């Protein structure tokens, strides 16, 4: 169980680091961008429990803000060394819905507008959005100034198709639960094919999670899924 003071301490002191997982072009294998993943100092593995606690305590906006600042600083350092990277940063649905958060994010991004094309945003937990119209307005603000936006965890929960109606995005990330079992499970196989075709028709690029075996990569390419993420790729 996460303690309120502990969660606040991690956020305020920046006691977390960034891990970068490559998202690759499934045909060429070339890295397109990296997803920035949080790792809490002194804790092994996934920060899921920490993120969940931060959401429940109303502190996720502060964490997302701190992560965005850390990403901006890292990109500026890499750029000064002559290494330009593109990254995707996760934003909680609770953050995107909050006007105060969006104003602070706008100010940060405006100050570093040379990074517009290097920073993409992934909307997580879209099922928890209470005001889709306000959230979509926020996403379009980001797209309007040059940031690409990705819808994460597509296929989880009953709201996924509704999400495609409510949010205009550049990329859709297909949840790994469909990808991992696609070749063994005929329902997942057909759903994945249909999602890939739908997104192609809508002009939205697709990213498949949990690409861990070569036959799965080949199947995804055949379906028209453009990008992949998983241990097979990095």
Coordinates of C-alpha atoms in Angstrom, one line a residue:
X1 CA 0.0 0.0 0.0
X2 CA 1.3 3.4 -1.0
X3 CA 1.4 6.1 1.7
X4 CA 0.2 9.6 0.8
X5 CA 3.4 11.2 2.1
X6 CA 5.6 8.7 0.2
X7 CA 3.8 9.4 -3.1
X8 CA 4.1 13.1 -2.5
X9 CA 7.8 12.7 -1.7
X10 CA 8.6 10.8 -4.9
X11 CA 6.8 13.4 -7.0
X12 CA 8.3 16.5 -5.3
X13 CA 11.8 15.2 -5.0
X14 CA 11.8 13.6 -8.5
X15 CA 12.7 10.2 -7.0
X16 CA 11.9 8.4 -10.2
X17 CA 13.7 7.6 -13.4
X18 CA 12.9 7.1 -17.0
X19 CA 13.1 3.9 -19.0
X20 CA 12.8 4.0 -22.8
X21 CA 11.2 1.2 -24.8
X22 CA 11.5 1.5 -28.6
X23 CA 8.5 1.5 -30.8
X24 CA 9.7 0.2 -34.2
X25 CA 8.6 0.0 -37.8
X26 CA 7.4 -3.6 -38.0
X27 CA 8.7 -4.0 -41.6
X28 CA 12.1 -2.3 -41.5
X29 CA 12.8 -2.8 -37.7
X30 CA 13.8 0.9 -37.5
X31 CA 13.1 2.7 -34.3
X32 CA 10.4 5.3 -34.8
X33 CA 10.2 6.7 -31.2
X34 CA 10.5 5.5 -27.6
X35 CA 7.8 5.3 -24.9
X36 CA 9.0 6.9 -21.7
X37 CA 8.2 4.5 -18.8
X38 CA 8.5 5.6 -15.1
X39 CA 10.6 3.6 -12.7
X40 CA 10.3 4.5 -9.0
X41 CA 13.7 4.8 -7.2
X42 CA 14.3 1.9 -4.9
X43 CA 11.5 -0.2 -6.4
X44 CA 11.8 -3.0 -8.9
X45 CA 9.8 -3.3 -12.1
X46 CA 6.4 -1.7 -13.0
X47 CA 5.2 1.4 -11.2
X48 CA 1.6 0.3 -11.6
X49 CA 0.8 0.4 -7.9
X50 CA 2.4 3.8 -7.5
X51 CA 0.5 5.3 -10.5
X52 CA -2.8 3.8 -9.2
X53 CA -2.2 5.2 -5.8
X54 CA -1.3 8.6 -7.3
X55 CA -4.6 8.6 -9.2
X56 CA -6.6 7.6 -6.1
X57 CA -5.0 10.3 -4.0
X58 CA -5.5 13.0 -6.7
X59 CA -1.8 13.4 -7.3
X60 CA -1.5 12.0 -10.8
X61 CA -1.6 15.4 -12.3
X62 CA 1.5 16.4 -10.2
X63 CA 3.3 13.2 -11.3
X64 CA 2.5 13.8 -15.0
X65 CA 3.7 17.3 -14.7
X66 CA 6.9 16.2 -13.1
X67 CA 7.5 13.6 -15.8
X68 CA 6.9 16.1 -18.6
X69 CA 9.5 18.4 -17.0
X70 CA 12.0 15.5 -16.7
X71 CA 11.4 14.5 -20.4
X72 CA 11.9 18.1 -21.6
X73 CA 15.1 18.4 -19.7
X74 CA 16.4 15.0 -21.0
X75 CA 15.5 15.9 -24.6
X76 CA 17.3 19.2 -24.4
X77 CA 20.4 17.5 -23.0
X78 CA 20.4 14.9 -25.8
X79 CA 19.8 17.6 -28.4
X80 CA 22.8 19.6 -27.1
X81 CA 24.9 16.5 -27.6
X82 CA 23.7 16.1 -31.2
X83 CA 21.3 13.2 -30.5
X84 CA 17.7 13.9 -31.4
X85 CA 15.2 11.4 -30.1
X86 CA 11.4 11.2 -30.4
X87 CA 9.5 10.1 -27.3
X88 CA 5.9 9.3 -26.2
X89 CA 4.9 10.5 -22.8
X90 CA 1.9 9.0 -21.0
X91 CA -0.8 11.4 -19.7
X92 CA -3.6 10.2 -17.4
X93 CA -7.2 10.8 -18.4
X94 CA -7.5 12.7 -15.1
X95 CA -4.7 15.1 -16.1
X96 CA -6.0 15.7 -19.6
X97 CA -9.5 16.6 -18.2
X98 CA -8.0 19.2 -15.8
X99 CA -7.8 22.7 -17.2
X100 CA -5.1 23.7 -14.6
X101 CA -2.9 20.8 -15.7
X102 CA -3.4 21.7 -19.4
X103 CA -2.5 25.3 -18.8
X104 CA 0.7 24.4 -17.0
X105 CA 1.6 21.9 -19.8
X106 CA 0.9 24.5 -22.5
X107 CA 3.3 26.9 -20.7
X108 CA 6.0 24.2 -20.5
X109 CA 5.7 23.2 -24.1
X110 CA 5.5 26.8 -25.4
X111 CA 8.8 27.5 -23.6
X112 CA 10.4 24.5 -25.4
X113 CA 8.6 24.8 -28.7
X114 CA 11.6 23.5 -30.6
X115 CA 10.7 20.0 -29.1
X116 CA 7.2 19.9 -30.6
X117 CA 7.9 17.2 -33.2
X118 CA 10.0 15.2 -30.7
X119 CA 7.2 14.8 -28.0
X120 CA 4.1 12.7 -28.6
X121 CA 1.5 12.1 -25.9
X122 CA -0.3 8.8 -25.1
X123 CA -3.7 9.1 -23.5
X124 CA -4.1 6.3 -20.8
X125 CA -7.2 5.1 -19.0
X126 CA -9.6 6.8 -21.5
X127 CA -12.4 4.7 -20.1
X128 CA -12.3 6.9 -16.9
X129 CA -12.9 10.1 -18.8
X130 CA -16.0 11.8 -17.5
X131 CA -16.1 14.7 -20.0
X132 CA -14.9 13.3 -23.4
X133 CA -15.6 16.6 -25.1
X134 CA -13.3 18.6 -22.8
X135 CA -10.7 15.9 -23.0
X136 CA -10.8 15.9 -26.8
X137 CA -10.5 19.7 -26.8
X138 CA -7.3 19.3 -24.7
X139 CA -5.9 16.7 -27.1
X140 CA -6.7 18.9 -30.1
X141 CA -4.8 21.8 -28.4
X142 CA -1.7 19.5 -28.3
X143 CA -2.2 18.4 -31.9
X144 CA -2.8 22.0 -33.0
X145 CA 0.6 23.1 -31.9
X146 CA 2.5 20.1 -33.4
X147 CA 2.4 17.2 -31.0
X148 CA 1.1 13.8 -32.2
X149 CA -1.4 12.1 -29.9
X150 CA -1.8 8.3 -29.3
X151 CA -4.8 6.5 -27.8
X152 CA -3.4 3.8 -25.4
X153 CA -4.8 0.4 -24.5
X154 CA -7.2 0.2 -27.4
X155 CA -9.5 -2.8 -27.1
X156 CA -9.7 -2.8 -23.3
X157 CA -13.1 -2.1 -21.9
X158 CA -16.3 -1.5 -23.8
X159 CA -15.5 2.1 -24.8
X160 CA -12.9 1.6 -27.4
X161 CA -15.0 2.1 -30.5
X162 CA -16.7 5.0 -28.8
X163 CA -13.2 6.5 -28.1
X164 CA -12.5 6.6 -31.9
X165 CA -15.6 8.6 -32.3
X166 CA -14.9 10.9 -29.4
X167 CA -11.1 11.6 -29.8
X168 CA -9.3 12.6 -33.0
X169 CA -5.8 11.0 -32.7
X170 CA -2.8 10.2 -34.8
X171 CA -2.0 6.7 -33.5
X172 CA -3.9 3.9 -31.7
X173 CA -2.0 1.4 -29.5
X174 CA -3.6 -2.0 -29.7
X175 CA -3.6 -3.7 -26.3
X176 CA -1.1 -6.5 -25.9
X177 CA -3.7 -9.0 -24.7
X178 CA -5.0 -9.2 -28.3
X179 CA -1.5 -9.3 -29.9
X180 CA 0.0 -12.0 -27.6
X181 CA -2.7 -14.6 -28.4
X182 CA -3.6 -13.5 -31.9
X183 CA -2.2 -16.7 -33.6
X184 CA -3.8 -19.1 -31.1
X185 CA -7.1 -17.3 -30.5
X186 CA -9.3 -16.9 -33.5
X187 CA -11.5 -14.2 -31.9
X188 CA -8.4 -12.1 -31.1
X189 CA -7.1 -12.8 -34.6
X190 CA -10.2 -11.4 -36.3
X191 CA -10.6 -8.5 -33.9
X192 CA -7.0 -7.5 -34.4
X193 CA -7.4 -7.6 -38.2
X194 CA -10.6 -5.6 -38.0
X195 CA -9.1 -2.9 -35.8
X196 CA -6.0 -2.6 -38.1
X197 CA -8.3 -2.2 -41.1
X198 CA -10.6 0.3 -39.4
X199 CA -7.7 2.5 -38.3
X200 CA -6.2 2.3 -41.8
X201 CA -9.5 3.5 -43.2
X202 CA -9.6 6.3 -40.7
X203 CA -6.0 7.4 -41.5
X204 CA -4.8 6.4 -38.0
X205 CA -1.4 4.6 -37.6
X206 CA -1.4 1.5 -35.4
X207 CA 1.0 0.3 -32.8
X208 CA 0.9 -3.3 -31.4
X209 CA 2.0 -4.0 -27.9
X210 CA 3.7 -7.2 -26.7
X211 CA 5.3 -8.2 -29.9
X212 CA 7.4 -11.0 -28.6
X213 CA 7.7 -13.6 -31.4
X214 CA 8.6 -13.5 -35.1
X215 CA 5.4 -15.1 -36.4
X216 CA 3.4 -12.5 -34.5
X217 CA 5.4 -9.7 -36.1
X218 CA 4.8 -11.2 -39.6
X219 CA 1.1 -11.5 -38.9
X220 CA 0.9 -7.9 -37.8
X221 CA 2.7 -6.7 -41.0
X222 CA 0.2 -8.7 -43.0
X223 CA -2.7 -7.0 -41.2
X224 CA -1.3 -3.6 -42.0
X225 CA -0.2 -2.7 -38.4
X226 CA 2.7 -0.2 -38.9
X227 CA 4.5 -0.1 -35.6
X228 CA 5.3 -2.6 -32.8
X229 CA 6.6 -2.6 -29.2
X230 CA 7.8 -5.6 -27.2
X231 CA 10.7 -7.8 -26.3
X232 CA 11.2 -9.0 -29.9
X233 CA 12.0 -5.5 -30.9
X234 CA 13.8 -4.1 -27.8

